XYZ file of C-alpha atoms in Angstrom:
595
model
C 78.156 68.116 -68.790
C 77.228 64.437 -68.852
C 79.636 61.845 -67.705
C 79.518 58.171 -66.968
C 80.405 58.560 -63.431
C 77.096 56.995 -62.659
C 75.541 54.556 -60.197
C 73.038 52.004 -61.106
C 70.003 51.002 -58.934
C 67.222 48.638 -60.016
C 65.139 45.665 -59.171
C 65.221 43.488 -62.430
C 62.109 45.183 -63.657
C 63.389 48.924 -63.854
C 66.568 50.651 -63.304
C 67.795 54.196 -62.886
C 71.290 55.921 -63.381
C 72.246 58.561 -60.809
C 75.145 61.009 -61.189
C 77.639 61.850 -58.587
C 75.432 64.755 -57.418
C 72.479 62.453 -56.641
C 70.672 63.402 -59.720
C 68.673 60.664 -61.578
C 69.772 61.316 -65.230
C 68.295 58.201 -66.850
C 65.369 55.958 -66.199
C 63.153 54.149 -68.640
C 59.670 53.164 -67.784
C 57.789 50.807 -67.327
C 60.883 48.759 -68.168
C 64.482 48.904 -69.444
C 63.589 49.476 -72.938
C 60.773 52.037 -72.401
C 60.507 55.735 -72.857
C 62.905 57.523 -70.803
C 61.047 59.112 -67.851
C 64.285 60.867 -66.917
C 66.500 61.521 -70.023
C 68.928 64.404 -69.375
C 71.930 61.806 -69.786
C 71.295 62.147 -73.606
C 70.529 65.829 -73.731
C 72.891 68.769 -74.500
C 73.682 71.297 -71.801
C 70.670 73.485 -72.623
C 68.256 70.621 -72.646
C 69.680 68.968 -69.580
C 69.254 72.056 -67.403
C 65.527 72.361 -68.514
C 64.214 68.821 -68.097
C 64.837 65.090 -67.827
C 66.016 64.705 -64.352
C 65.220 64.389 -60.542
C 67.610 66.285 -58.392
C 68.309 66.921 -54.751
C 70.376 70.037 -54.413
C 72.080 71.594 -51.423
C 72.456 75.295 -51.119
C 76.186 76.658 -51.431
C 77.340 73.281 -52.477
C 80.933 72.273 -51.642
C 81.390 68.590 -52.260
C 79.778 65.270 -52.941
C 80.685 61.489 -52.299
C 78.974 58.420 -52.992
C 78.908 54.654 -52.250
C 76.802 51.592 -52.331
C 75.718 50.026 -49.135
C 77.718 46.895 -48.673
C 76.951 44.179 -51.225
C 73.698 45.776 -52.287
C 72.110 48.064 -54.879
C 71.273 50.841 -52.475
C 73.062 53.942 -53.412
C 74.137 56.537 -50.947
C 75.066 60.067 -51.930
C 76.360 62.668 -49.382
C 76.292 66.386 -50.268
C 78.019 69.026 -48.158
C 77.700 72.762 -48.186
C 80.318 75.516 -47.797
C 79.582 75.668 -43.996
C 79.939 71.913 -43.558
C 76.252 71.142 -43.217
C 75.532 67.922 -45.042
C 72.750 65.601 -46.175
C 72.501 62.009 -47.327
C 70.311 60.601 -50.108
C 69.504 56.946 -50.256
C 68.130 55.592 -53.385
C 66.953 52.108 -54.156
C 64.261 50.171 -56.159
C 62.555 47.704 -53.848
C 63.263 44.046 -54.246
C 62.462 41.163 -51.907
C 60.493 38.108 -51.537
C 56.921 38.592 -50.306
C 54.015 36.157 -50.180
C 56.220 33.442 -51.964
C 57.060 35.685 -54.928
C 59.327 38.410 -55.782
C 58.221 41.891 -55.030
C 59.850 44.311 -57.623
C 57.454 47.116 -58.361
C 57.831 49.819 -60.882
C 59.228 52.148 -57.995
C 62.058 54.312 -56.952
C 62.481 55.272 -53.356
C 64.437 58.419 -52.398
C 65.009 59.144 -48.669
C 66.835 62.486 -47.627
C 68.036 63.330 -44.140
C 70.487 65.848 -42.616
C 73.606 64.395 -41.424
C 75.263 67.513 -39.844
C 73.924 71.068 -39.463
C 70.788 72.335 -41.041
C 71.288 72.046 -44.788
C 69.056 74.126 -47.162
C 67.802 71.896 -50.036
C 65.688 71.987 -53.166
C 64.126 68.992 -54.994
C 63.465 69.405 -58.807
C 61.570 66.685 -60.486
C 61.266 67.300 -64.206
C 60.306 64.039 -66.073
C 59.889 63.819 -69.974
C 58.054 61.512 -72.310
C 58.317 60.890 -75.997
C 62.095 60.557 -75.724
C 62.478 64.063 -74.398
C 59.962 65.762 -76.703
C 57.151 66.091 -74.257
C 56.461 66.684 -70.427
C 53.955 64.757 -68.503
C 50.752 66.444 -67.488
C 51.110 67.216 -63.575
C 48.230 67.242 -61.037
C 48.506 67.288 -57.292
C 46.922 65.764 -54.293
C 47.397 66.516 -50.574
C 50.467 64.222 -50.386
C 51.163 63.304 -53.886
C 51.998 64.554 -57.426
C 50.753 62.554 -60.419
C 52.673 62.659 -63.747
C 50.452 61.666 -66.525
C 51.976 60.319 -69.829
C 49.895 59.086 -72.889
C 50.742 55.345 -71.877
C 51.760 55.707 -68.181
C 50.868 57.451 -65.081
C 53.322 57.663 -62.130
C 52.523 58.930 -58.704
C 55.114 60.635 -56.338
C 53.990 60.165 -52.645
C 55.950 62.280 -50.130
C 55.896 63.539 -46.603
C 57.589 66.859 -47.843
C 55.303 69.871 -48.511
C 53.947 69.130 -52.092
C 54.268 72.762 -52.961
C 58.059 72.706 -52.140
C 58.392 70.089 -54.784
C 55.993 71.668 -57.485
C 57.490 75.182 -56.981
C 61.024 73.865 -56.667
C 61.398 75.937 -53.499
C 64.432 75.952 -51.122
C 63.712 74.699 -47.686
C 65.505 73.644 -44.491
C 65.962 69.951 -44.225
C 65.095 69.866 -40.543
C 63.368 66.406 -40.691
C 63.863 63.372 -42.905
C 62.050 63.455 -46.348
C 60.813 60.298 -48.180
C 59.753 60.323 -51.717
C 58.250 57.262 -53.432
C 57.821 57.365 -57.086
C 55.559 54.370 -58.290
C 52.377 53.262 -59.653
C 49.237 55.403 -59.356
C 48.019 53.808 -56.277
C 47.594 55.108 -52.871
C 49.661 53.864 -50.018
C 47.766 51.986 -47.309
C 50.571 52.437 -44.578
C 52.771 54.991 -43.161
C 55.236 56.325 -46.005
C 58.189 56.520 -43.717
C 57.681 53.194 -42.281
C 56.915 51.613 -45.696
C 60.221 53.089 -47.014
C 62.145 51.832 -43.944
C 60.682 48.401 -44.305
C 61.293 48.240 -48.063
C 64.758 49.352 -47.525
C 65.611 46.904 -44.849
C 64.123 43.992 -46.770
C 65.965 45.089 -50.074
C 69.237 45.320 -48.315
C 68.696 41.825 -46.932
C 67.753 40.439 -50.210
C 71.027 41.740 -51.801
C 73.241 40.713 -49.057
C 71.804 37.297 -49.045
C 72.244 36.977 -52.792
C 75.761 38.196 -52.634
C 76.500 35.814 -49.918
C 75.563 32.826 -51.983
C 77.995 33.819 -54.700
C 81.230 31.771 -55.390
C 83.816 34.476 -55.562
C 87.686 34.477 -55.986
C 90.066 35.306 -53.077
C 91.307 38.429 -54.626
C 89.296 41.266 -56.022
C 86.187 40.340 -54.135
C 84.516 43.743 -54.087
C 85.073 44.218 -57.791
C 83.610 40.828 -58.589
C 80.547 41.356 -56.262
C 79.788 44.712 -57.708
C 80.136 43.212 -61.298
C 77.792 40.398 -60.295
C 75.152 42.644 -58.729
C 75.210 44.811 -61.993
C 74.834 41.691 -64.072
C 71.810 40.615 -61.962
C 70.434 44.231 -62.259
C 70.694 43.864 -66.023
C 68.174 40.977 -65.908
C 64.666 41.485 -66.890
C 63.276 38.930 -64.495
C 59.759 38.487 -66.117
C 61.406 36.799 -69.170
C 64.916 36.086 -68.045
C 66.356 38.499 -70.731
C 69.769 40.142 -70.015
C 70.111 43.477 -71.767
C 73.409 44.522 -73.256
C 73.352 47.851 -71.404
C 70.885 50.084 -69.685
C 71.230 52.975 -72.187
C 70.978 53.684 -75.869
C 73.057 55.995 -78.010
C 75.989 56.859 -75.695
C 78.620 56.870 -78.616
C 81.769 54.893 -78.644
C 83.747 58.173 -79.062
C 83.136 61.793 -79.300
C 82.055 62.974 -82.674
C 81.091 59.738 -84.077
C 77.655 58.239 -85.108
C 78.699 54.902 -83.604
C 75.748 55.079 -81.123
C 73.271 52.350 -80.805
C 70.430 51.112 -78.748
C 71.638 48.456 -76.267
C 68.417 47.984 -74.202
C 68.094 44.547 -76.047
C 69.335 40.896 -75.645
C 72.084 39.610 -77.906
C 72.264 35.882 -78.339
C 76.080 36.266 -78.940
C 76.382 37.264 -75.354
C 74.391 34.176 -74.200
C 77.316 31.711 -73.806
C 79.713 34.168 -72.019
C 76.914 35.417 -69.657
C 75.966 31.902 -68.973
C 79.623 30.999 -68.332
C 80.139 33.887 -65.803
C 76.930 33.126 -63.965
C 77.938 29.481 -63.751
C 81.405 30.387 -62.258
C 79.561 32.660 -59.636
C 77.134 29.910 -58.790
C 74.288 32.269 -59.573
C 72.253 29.399 -60.838
C 68.785 30.848 -60.521
C 69.612 33.928 -62.779
C 71.453 31.481 -65.059
C 68.269 29.241 -65.289
C 66.128 32.250 -66.082
C 68.381 33.326 -68.984
C 68.614 29.836 -70.221
C 64.829 29.826 -70.131
C 64.708 33.065 -72.165
C 67.108 31.450 -74.721
C 64.867 28.274 -74.863
C 61.772 30.545 -75.648
C 63.770 32.309 -78.406
C 64.556 29.028 -79.823
C 60.858 27.743 -79.573
C 59.610 30.998 -81.207
C 62.003 30.831 -83.949
C 60.948 27.270 -84.766
C 63.061 26.068 -87.938
C 63.644 29.728 -89.051
C 66.973 31.365 -88.984
C 67.887 32.947 -85.643
C 68.391 36.623 -85.407
C 71.308 38.274 -83.611
C 69.145 39.896 -80.999
C 65.658 39.973 -79.659
C 63.503 42.128 -77.478
C 62.967 41.724 -73.693
C 59.870 39.673 -74.389
C 61.208 37.869 -77.443
C 60.201 40.606 -79.925
C 61.777 39.950 -83.307
C 60.918 43.198 -85.031
C 63.132 45.943 -83.668
C 62.988 48.643 -86.138
C 65.634 51.415 -85.686
C 64.597 55.042 -85.930
C 66.019 58.250 -84.431
C 64.357 60.825 -82.329
C 64.414 64.579 -82.350
C 63.727 65.392 -78.688
C 67.267 64.575 -77.360
C 70.382 65.911 -78.899
C 72.538 63.120 -77.643
C 75.182 62.336 -75.035
C 77.123 65.641 -74.858
C 75.329 66.698 -78.002
C 76.598 63.521 -80.072
C 73.446 62.512 -81.857
C 71.526 60.957 -83.180
C 69.622 59.323 -80.339
C 68.389 55.865 -81.723
C 65.486 53.520 -80.561
C 65.583 49.936 -81.812
C 68.455 48.265 -83.537
C 68.652 47.455 -87.271
C 71.245 44.727 -86.529
C 68.391 42.403 -85.848
C 68.003 42.107 -89.714
C 71.673 41.238 -90.185
C 73.019 37.752 -91.002
C 75.288 36.730 -88.174
C 76.053 33.086 -88.357
C 77.782 32.839 -84.946
C 74.272 32.937 -83.165
C 73.610 29.148 -83.680
C 76.902 28.321 -81.682
C 76.018 30.818 -79.132
C 72.545 29.349 -78.443
C 73.976 25.818 -78.436
C 76.899 26.618 -76.275
C 74.639 28.284 -73.750
C 71.920 25.458 -73.684
C 74.689 22.847 -73.361
C 74.879 23.810 -69.724
C 71.565 22.255 -68.970
C 72.870 18.728 -70.072
C 75.789 18.755 -67.800
C 75.175 20.839 -64.728
C 73.245 18.805 -62.101
C 72.356 21.992 -60.239
C 69.933 23.033 -62.930
C 66.390 22.012 -62.077
C 65.208 21.770 -65.812
C 67.732 19.482 -67.316
C 68.378 19.262 -70.948
C 66.403 16.360 -72.595
C 65.533 14.847 -75.808
C 63.166 17.655 -76.874
C 65.777 20.226 -76.313
C 68.414 18.202 -78.111
C 66.228 17.868 -81.161
C 65.618 21.702 -81.155
C 69.317 22.294 -80.821
C 70.052 19.804 -83.629
C 68.018 21.990 -86.080
C 70.231 24.969 -85.085
C 73.181 22.685 -85.584
C 72.220 21.838 -89.134
C 71.909 25.668 -89.716
C 75.488 26.054 -88.353
C 76.745 23.379 -90.687
C 75.198 25.004 -93.723
C 76.239 28.590 -92.811
C 79.637 27.681 -91.596
C 81.471 29.156 -94.704
C 78.880 31.791 -95.694
C 79.488 35.481 -95.751
C 77.990 37.383 -92.830
C 78.107 40.700 -90.912
C 80.412 39.133 -88.265
C 80.617 39.525 -84.440
C 81.002 43.404 -84.765
C 77.992 43.844 -86.878
C 79.321 45.522 -89.963
C 76.515 47.116 -91.720
C 77.645 47.232 -95.398
C 80.547 44.657 -95.511
C 80.024 40.900 -95.563
C 82.811 38.350 -95.347
C 83.329 34.702 -94.214
C 84.300 35.709 -90.568
C 86.721 33.455 -88.806
C 84.787 33.963 -85.556
C 81.426 32.990 -87.051
C 82.909 29.872 -88.533
C 84.573 29.176 -85.146
C 81.168 29.424 -83.471
C 79.531 26.918 -86.028
C 82.368 24.518 -85.296
C 81.553 24.918 -81.579
C 77.949 24.297 -82.400
C 78.687 20.822 -84.000
C 81.446 19.978 -81.335
C 78.940 20.553 -78.376
C 76.176 18.632 -80.054
C 78.549 15.661 -80.382
C 79.178 15.794 -76.764
C 75.288 16.227 -75.918
C 74.593 13.392 -78.255
C 77.131 11.160 -76.453
C 75.671 12.123 -73.020
C 72.245 11.079 -74.150
C 73.534 7.857 -75.612
C 72.991 8.789 -79.384
C 76.180 7.244 -80.710
C 75.284 7.652 -84.425
C 74.289 11.264 -83.967
C 77.525 11.836 -82.022
C 79.595 10.409 -84.878
C 77.891 12.693 -87.536
C 78.264 15.777 -85.451
C 82.029 14.913 -84.691
C 82.513 14.449 -88.498
C 80.982 18.007 -89.121
C 83.194 19.482 -86.481
C 86.325 17.783 -87.860
C 85.585 19.170 -91.312
C 84.996 22.660 -90.067
C 88.120 22.569 -87.925
C 90.311 21.545 -90.928
C 88.940 24.300 -93.044
C 89.386 27.015 -90.355
C 92.987 25.905 -89.854
C 93.509 26.055 -93.490
C 91.527 29.098 -94.704
C 91.638 31.313 -91.623
C 95.439 30.866 -91.156
C 97.862 33.353 -92.642
C 101.349 31.807 -93.067
C 103.008 35.177 -93.719
C 101.735 36.550 -90.497
C 101.933 33.301 -88.496
C 98.498 33.923 -87.126
C 94.759 33.387 -87.758
C 93.096 36.281 -89.405
C 89.665 37.975 -89.260
C 88.306 36.361 -92.455
C 88.910 33.397 -94.605
C 91.897 34.372 -96.849
C 92.286 37.753 -95.312
C 95.247 39.599 -93.658
C 93.520 41.616 -90.805
C 93.618 41.097 -87.048
C 90.436 40.734 -84.881
C 90.181 40.555 -81.147
C 87.543 37.611 -81.339
C 90.284 35.298 -82.489
C 91.435 35.358 -78.800
C 88.433 33.226 -77.942
C 89.812 30.237 -79.760
C 91.093 28.897 -76.433
C 88.018 29.842 -74.454
C 85.916 27.783 -76.963
C 88.091 24.767 -76.858
C 89.547 25.065 -80.497
C 93.151 25.460 -79.381
C 95.116 24.937 -76.126
C 96.703 27.951 -74.709
C 100.163 26.546 -75.384
C 99.356 25.709 -79.055
C 101.838 27.390 -81.275
C 99.258 28.644 -83.637
C 97.350 30.343 -80.676
C 100.389 31.793 -79.300
C 101.354 33.319 -82.665
C 97.760 34.708 -83.031
C 97.870 36.351 -79.623
C 101.333 37.872 -80.567
C 99.954 39.386 -83.783
C 96.835 40.630 -82.012
C 99.136 42.284 -79.384
C 101.235 43.901 -82.107
C 98.311 45.299 -84.156
C 95.508 45.835 -81.660
C 97.165 46.608 -78.321
C 97.397 50.319 -77.197
C 98.964 50.510 -73.918
C 96.706 48.728 -71.439
C 93.884 48.473 -73.841
C 92.958 46.469 -76.923
C 90.954 47.371 -79.912
C 88.482 44.994 -81.498
C 90.108 45.714 -84.962
C 91.802 48.835 -86.462
C 90.632 48.441 -90.133
C 88.265 51.207 -91.298
C 84.601 50.170 -91.403
C 81.220 51.718 -92.191
C 82.013 54.645 -89.870
C 85.804 55.039 -90.408
C 88.656 53.893 -88.055
C 87.660 52.962 -84.423
C 89.022 55.432 -81.901
C 88.278 53.713 -78.697
C 89.242 50.281 -77.205
C 86.567 47.775 -76.561
C 86.574 46.723 -72.967
C 85.644 43.156 -73.260
C 88.337 42.704 -75.824
C 90.933 43.964 -73.258
C 89.609 41.370 -70.821
C 89.845 38.631 -73.515
C 93.384 39.550 -74.081
C 94.131 39.474 -70.304
C 92.857 35.977 -70.228
C 94.884 35.025 -73.230
C 98.128 36.353 -71.609
C 97.357 33.884 -68.660
C 96.739 30.919 -70.581
C 99.955 31.497 -72.614
C 102.126 31.664 -69.511
C 102.293 35.490 -69.175
C 100.402 35.647 -65.943
C 102.144 38.551 -64.266
C 101.615 40.653 -67.356
C 97.877 39.652 -67.170
C 97.587 40.611 -63.529
C 99.225 44.033 -64.166
C 96.962 44.615 -67.150
C 93.826 43.694 -65.100
C 94.673 45.961 -62.348
C 94.923 48.742 -65.149
C 91.404 47.807 -66.229
C 90.047 47.948 -62.599
C 91.572 51.327 -62.434
C 89.495 52.286 -65.360
C 86.060 51.670 -63.758
C 83.997 54.523 -62.512
C 84.109 55.616 -58.834
C 81.396 53.176 -58.103
C 83.160 50.133 -59.790
C 81.041 50.097 -63.167
C 82.334 49.953 -66.667
C 80.938 50.997 -70.065
C 81.533 49.446 -73.454
C 84.560 51.395 -74.418
C 87.665 53.300 -73.008
C 89.668 56.050 -74.688
C 93.227 54.663 -74.357
C 94.652 58.210 -74.533
C 92.475 59.700 -71.629
C 91.211 56.668 -69.729
C 87.687 58.045 -70.304
C 84.802 55.696 -70.501
C 82.530 55.847 -73.635
C 79.724 53.701 -75.066
C 76.640 52.403 -73.500
C 76.502 51.949 -69.761
C 76.770 49.801 -67.745
C 77.803 47.275 -70.305
C 77.048 43.535 -69.393
C 79.820 42.231 -71.609
C 82.470 44.360 -69.739
C 81.079 43.097 -66.224
C 81.320 39.537 -67.499
C 84.836 40.069 -68.720
C 85.895 41.378 -65.325
C 84.332 38.505 -63.510
C 86.014 35.865 -65.599
C 89.500 37.507 -65.488
C 89.269 37.765 -61.624
C 88.213 34.176 -61.528
C 91.172 32.988 -63.585
C 93.878 35.176 -62.151
C 93.139 35.121 -58.444
C 95.147 33.182 -56.001
C 93.200 30.290 -54.714
C 91.458 30.241 -51.380
C 93.560 27.366 -49.992
C 96.749 29.076 -50.909
C 95.932 32.385 -49.399
C 96.492 31.511 -45.767
């Protein structure tokens, strides 16, 4: 049965998810949003046994353990048999600087060696194409196997006997085996030496990258793993950061709340930029800001969509596929996301909040300028116009439109930040105009989104429902943490949305019924809200509880079942890792106070 006890490897061009037995269960090629070459994660038990994976198996299996090499994206799996013989699988995607540019090919390297005894092993490589419906054509060479799909050919080069792999034969692991799955090209050097060199340089890259991070004194390993995961979610060619590596892992069993998250949401932009800034991961931050700038340029004066493709694609038609039954049989499996057609008025604020960094952060090479300000001003005018118009809201309700408080709040933030940018550039008249818009919006939010009876802000203008996104009022600078209105809102959110150590985004019925699982980033928002309202010890306790919810390798998905603690939803979820980073930064003791 599929679980989210998965490790992530990648190189900012491709990625793969590997289960606790060392089986690659998900890998899309030639990039994150491509056709899954390994797809068993989204198959039912019958399908998963037949195809869609790359396994290394030990005869008479007894136990397995897994870890990442220190501060890297190199995953190590150890399998042990009933007699104590064991083997080690080392998995990575090469990434390092070569000839003044980054080398990050469409390639997975797997190295297997005996650790103790003489283990008996079997390697099974069963790729798919057309979302599980097809199998690639297979041809063999003296030291390689070619897998031919309609739009892609991959070559597996190995120093194992090719017939062992093709026939799935058991053999004694009496010498190390290297397997390199990559482009259909011949290697020009020794396979084992190439793999060893690639691994050493890849390890050095990740350790150097991690060493440059600004991290808190406490929870360092958790933050570094979250940061590496955030980096792996970057599609470096364009700077896009995907919401998750998977599609259609549902929010809960038996629900059709299962969407394609292999895309880039503008709403995430500010929060991702904020986290990267706190980590001092400025190069990744700059590339992401470059992606957002390109989205803005391509949009021109048109409305912004909530999400875009990795290469700025704006048409992301959603359809279901028949070749995969779904995670644990919970279909349908979707490709594309119809949310791109929705009206979500918060996106203008998200883009402006993210881009504002370029005007005030001297570390950034491409500083914000007049041209960018003019482009952002056009989005600001959209924000002013749409501030009080109904939309799908932050949770992308498909059939329910309202004037969402969060969307209005983000429109206010757009005007507020444009006023600051205009001041910075010396445009005093513009700054005054933007401040006027912000003041008008602020007054209306305080009037129309406030519910006197509840003593709290509510999800929609004139409404009576709670919404976890209201916790961001402090984050966005609308209210201080000590403001009685904010404290009252936190109290009402806790009363209605908190379930033990977790927070739901809302509890009202939507297009698919009543939500069953807690949204992990909302729990992190609540933890930060506890801290800023003076309840820091409670915040630390709740944060430790969320750390315990991570899988064994320190990764989080989108949702958690508050009853069982099981992870659900697409994986690994960028938003969740951002929440973890920001909470650790806020709650940790200071370095200077630690000694």
